[in-house]
Short mmCIF file of C-alpha atoms in Angstrom, two decimals:
data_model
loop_
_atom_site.label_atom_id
_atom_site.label_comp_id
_atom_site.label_asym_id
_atom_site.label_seq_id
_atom_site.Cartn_x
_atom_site.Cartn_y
_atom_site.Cartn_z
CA UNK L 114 0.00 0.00 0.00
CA UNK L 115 1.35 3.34 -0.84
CA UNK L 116 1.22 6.03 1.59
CA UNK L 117 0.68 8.84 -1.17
CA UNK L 118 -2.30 8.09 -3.01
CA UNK L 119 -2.71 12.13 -4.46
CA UNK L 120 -6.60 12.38 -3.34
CA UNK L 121 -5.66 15.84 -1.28
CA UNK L 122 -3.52 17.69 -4.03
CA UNK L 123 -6.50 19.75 -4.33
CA UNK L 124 -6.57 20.31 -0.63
CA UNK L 125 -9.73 18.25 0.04
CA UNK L 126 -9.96 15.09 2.19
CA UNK L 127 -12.21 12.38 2.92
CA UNK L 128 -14.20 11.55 5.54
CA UNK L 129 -14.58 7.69 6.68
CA UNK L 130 -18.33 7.40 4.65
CA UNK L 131 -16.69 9.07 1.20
CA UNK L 132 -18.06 12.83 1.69
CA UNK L 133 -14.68 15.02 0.67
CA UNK L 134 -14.25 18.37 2.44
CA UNK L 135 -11.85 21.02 2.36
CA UNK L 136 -9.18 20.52 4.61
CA UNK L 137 -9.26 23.55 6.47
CA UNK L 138 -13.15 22.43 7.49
CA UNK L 139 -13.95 22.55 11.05
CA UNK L 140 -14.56 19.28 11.27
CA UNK L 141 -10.84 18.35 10.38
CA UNK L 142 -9.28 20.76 12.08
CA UNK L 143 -11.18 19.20 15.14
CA UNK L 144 -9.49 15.93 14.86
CA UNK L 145 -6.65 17.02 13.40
CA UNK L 146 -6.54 18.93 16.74
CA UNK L 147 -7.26 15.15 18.86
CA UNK L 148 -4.43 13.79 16.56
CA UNK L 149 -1.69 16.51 18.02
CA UNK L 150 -3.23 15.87 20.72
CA UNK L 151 -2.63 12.41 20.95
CA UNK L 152 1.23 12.55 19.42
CA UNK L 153 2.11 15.22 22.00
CA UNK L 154 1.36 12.15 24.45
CA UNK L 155 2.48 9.61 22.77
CA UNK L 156 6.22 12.31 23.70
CA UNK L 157 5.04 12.53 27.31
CA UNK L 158 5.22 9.05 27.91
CA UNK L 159 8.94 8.95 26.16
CA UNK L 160 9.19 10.98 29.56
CA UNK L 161 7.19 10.00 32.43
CA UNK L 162 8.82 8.00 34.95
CA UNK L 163 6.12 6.60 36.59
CA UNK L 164 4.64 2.93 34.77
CA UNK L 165 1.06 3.39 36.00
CA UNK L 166 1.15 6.78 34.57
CA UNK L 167 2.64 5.80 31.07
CA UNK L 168 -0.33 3.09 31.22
CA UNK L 169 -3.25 5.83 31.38
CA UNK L 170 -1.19 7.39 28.77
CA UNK L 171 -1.33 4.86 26.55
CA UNK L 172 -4.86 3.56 26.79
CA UNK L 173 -5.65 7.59 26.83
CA UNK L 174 -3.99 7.46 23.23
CA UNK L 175 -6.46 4.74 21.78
CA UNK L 176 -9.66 6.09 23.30
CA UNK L 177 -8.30 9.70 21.29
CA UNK L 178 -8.06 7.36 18.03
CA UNK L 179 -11.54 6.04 18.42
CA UNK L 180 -12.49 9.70 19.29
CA UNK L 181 -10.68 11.04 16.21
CA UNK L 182 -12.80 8.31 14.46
CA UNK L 183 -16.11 9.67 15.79
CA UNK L 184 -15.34 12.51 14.42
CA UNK L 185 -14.52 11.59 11.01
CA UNK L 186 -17.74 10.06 10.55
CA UNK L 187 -20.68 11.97 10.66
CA UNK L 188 -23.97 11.30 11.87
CA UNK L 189 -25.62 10.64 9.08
CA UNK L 190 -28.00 8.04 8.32
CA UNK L 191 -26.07 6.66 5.42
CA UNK L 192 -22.89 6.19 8.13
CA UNK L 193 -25.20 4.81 10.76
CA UNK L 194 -23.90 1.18 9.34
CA UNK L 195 -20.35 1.61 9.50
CA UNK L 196 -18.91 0.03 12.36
CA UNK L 197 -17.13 2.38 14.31
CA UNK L 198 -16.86 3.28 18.17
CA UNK L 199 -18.36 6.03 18.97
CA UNK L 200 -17.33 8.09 22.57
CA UNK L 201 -19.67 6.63 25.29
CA UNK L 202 -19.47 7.25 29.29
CA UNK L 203 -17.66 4.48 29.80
CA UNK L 204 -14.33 5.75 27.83
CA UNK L 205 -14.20 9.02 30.12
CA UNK L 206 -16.06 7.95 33.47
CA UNK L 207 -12.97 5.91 34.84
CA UNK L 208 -10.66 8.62 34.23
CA UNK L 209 -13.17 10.81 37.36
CA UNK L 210 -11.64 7.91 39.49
CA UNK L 211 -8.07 8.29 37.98
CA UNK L 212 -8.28 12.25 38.87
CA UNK L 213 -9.48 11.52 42.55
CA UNK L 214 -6.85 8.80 43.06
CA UNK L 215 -4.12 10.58 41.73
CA UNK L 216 -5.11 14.28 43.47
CA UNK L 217 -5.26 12.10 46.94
CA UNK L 218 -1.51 11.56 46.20
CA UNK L 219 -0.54 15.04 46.06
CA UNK L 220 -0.84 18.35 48.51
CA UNK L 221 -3.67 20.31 48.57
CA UNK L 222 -3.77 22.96 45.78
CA UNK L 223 -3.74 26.32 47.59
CA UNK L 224 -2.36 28.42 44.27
CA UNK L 225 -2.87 28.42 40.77
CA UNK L 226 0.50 26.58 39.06
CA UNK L 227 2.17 27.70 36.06
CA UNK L 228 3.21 24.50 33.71
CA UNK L 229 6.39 23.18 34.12
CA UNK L 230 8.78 21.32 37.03
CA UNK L 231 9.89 18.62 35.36
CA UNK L 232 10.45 17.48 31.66
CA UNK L 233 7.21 15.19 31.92
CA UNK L 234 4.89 17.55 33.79
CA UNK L 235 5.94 20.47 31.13
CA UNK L 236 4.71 18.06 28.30
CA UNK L 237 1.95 16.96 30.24
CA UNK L 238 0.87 20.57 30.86
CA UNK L 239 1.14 20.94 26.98
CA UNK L 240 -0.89 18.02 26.18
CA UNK L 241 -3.52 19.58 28.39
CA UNK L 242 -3.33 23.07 26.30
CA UNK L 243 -3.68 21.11 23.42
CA UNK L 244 -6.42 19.33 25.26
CA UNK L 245 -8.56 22.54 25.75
CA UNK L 246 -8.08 23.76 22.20
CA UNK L 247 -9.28 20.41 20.81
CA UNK L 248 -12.49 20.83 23.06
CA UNK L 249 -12.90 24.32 21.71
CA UNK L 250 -12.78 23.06 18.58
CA UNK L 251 -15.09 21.03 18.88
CA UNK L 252 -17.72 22.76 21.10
CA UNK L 253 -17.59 25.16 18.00
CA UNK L 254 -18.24 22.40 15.72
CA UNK L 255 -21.36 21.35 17.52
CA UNK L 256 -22.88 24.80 17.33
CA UNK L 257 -22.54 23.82 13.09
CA UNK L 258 -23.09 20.26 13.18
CA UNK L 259 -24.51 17.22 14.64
CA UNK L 260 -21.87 15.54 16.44
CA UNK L 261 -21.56 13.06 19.45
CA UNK L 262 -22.26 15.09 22.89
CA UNK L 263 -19.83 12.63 24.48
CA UNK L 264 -15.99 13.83 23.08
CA UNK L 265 -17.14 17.33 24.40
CA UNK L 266 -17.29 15.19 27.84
CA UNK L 267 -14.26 13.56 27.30
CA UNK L 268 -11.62 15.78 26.22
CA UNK L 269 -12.99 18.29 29.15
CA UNK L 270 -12.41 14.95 31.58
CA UNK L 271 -9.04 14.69 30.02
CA UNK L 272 -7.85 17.96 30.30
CA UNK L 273 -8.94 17.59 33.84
CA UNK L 274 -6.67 14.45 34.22
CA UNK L 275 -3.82 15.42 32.31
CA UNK L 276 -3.20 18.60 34.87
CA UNK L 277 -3.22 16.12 37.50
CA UNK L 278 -1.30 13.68 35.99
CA UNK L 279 1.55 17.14 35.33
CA UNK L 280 1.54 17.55 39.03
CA UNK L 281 1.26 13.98 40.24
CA UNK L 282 4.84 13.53 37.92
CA UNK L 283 6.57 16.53 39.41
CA UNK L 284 6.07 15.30 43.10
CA UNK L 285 6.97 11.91 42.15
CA UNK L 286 10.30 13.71 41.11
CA UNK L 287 10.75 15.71 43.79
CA UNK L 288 10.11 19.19 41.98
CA UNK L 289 7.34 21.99 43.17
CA UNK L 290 5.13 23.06 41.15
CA UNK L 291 5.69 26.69 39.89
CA UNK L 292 2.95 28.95 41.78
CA UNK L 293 2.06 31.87 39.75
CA UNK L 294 3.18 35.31 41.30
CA UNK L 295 0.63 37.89 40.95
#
């Protein structure tokens, strides 16, 4: 299989159903947004040092594919037979037990924190930026569109979790977090 196949010369792409958009349409610039997303982890984890965080980090990554995937594919009644996942509760409601497990670990948070500390919290804290612009994204893409409810949910859960996750890795390695100095 060749990885150039020429289809996007004309700078339009294809969404999984056949309908071909521009790519600078809302819609791809959504989950192009969940696919930084998802490679700026993918380089956190080359970082972390702690295994049960690289673990979240990598099932995070295939629950952003399948949400990348929802995405893709509208809700149409013509795509209602493909067979693909689409973002339920049950992708983002264990990750509300990963945030309270991992903020029991850590002191109280008195201060708001700038990013940074250590190498993996400072990607970590990016991921998360990158986090909130996918959502925005795609909150703005529901107020155009019919699109799953659910990755709204989810990428404001994982922003959530990602922030902890940045300060659960600098305590681990022995670095404050950076309060902010008014």
């Amino acid at each position: 299989m060749k990885i150039y196949t020429k289809t996007g010369d004309k700078g339009e792409t294809s969404l999984f159903g056949g309908e071909r958009v521009l790519k600078s349409n809302l819609r791809i610039a959504a989950y192009g947004t969940i696919d930084e997303l998802n490679s700026f982890i993918g380089l956190a984890v080359t970082e972390c040092k702690d295994d049960e965080v690289k673990e979240l980090l990598f099932s995070m990554q295939n629950i952003l594919f399948n949400a990348g995937s929802d995405l893709a594919t509208p809700i149409t009644e013509k795509n209602a037979k493909l067979k693909i996942t689409r973002i339920a509760d049950e992708h983002y409601l264990p990750w509300e037990k990963e945030i309270d497990k991992f903020t029991e670990r850590l002191p109280e948070l008195r201060n708001f924190i700038l990013p940074g500390g250590s190498k993996s919290a400072a990607l970590l804290h990016v991921c998360r930026v990158v986090c909130r612009r996918a959502e925005r994204l795609v909150v703005e893409l529901e107020t155009k569109e019919t699109i799953n409810r659910k990755i709204v949910i989810l990428l404001n859960r994982l922003s959530d979790l990602l922030f902890v996750l940045a300060r659960y890795e600098n305590s681990i390695q022995n670095k404050p977090d950076i309060t902010w100095k008014v």
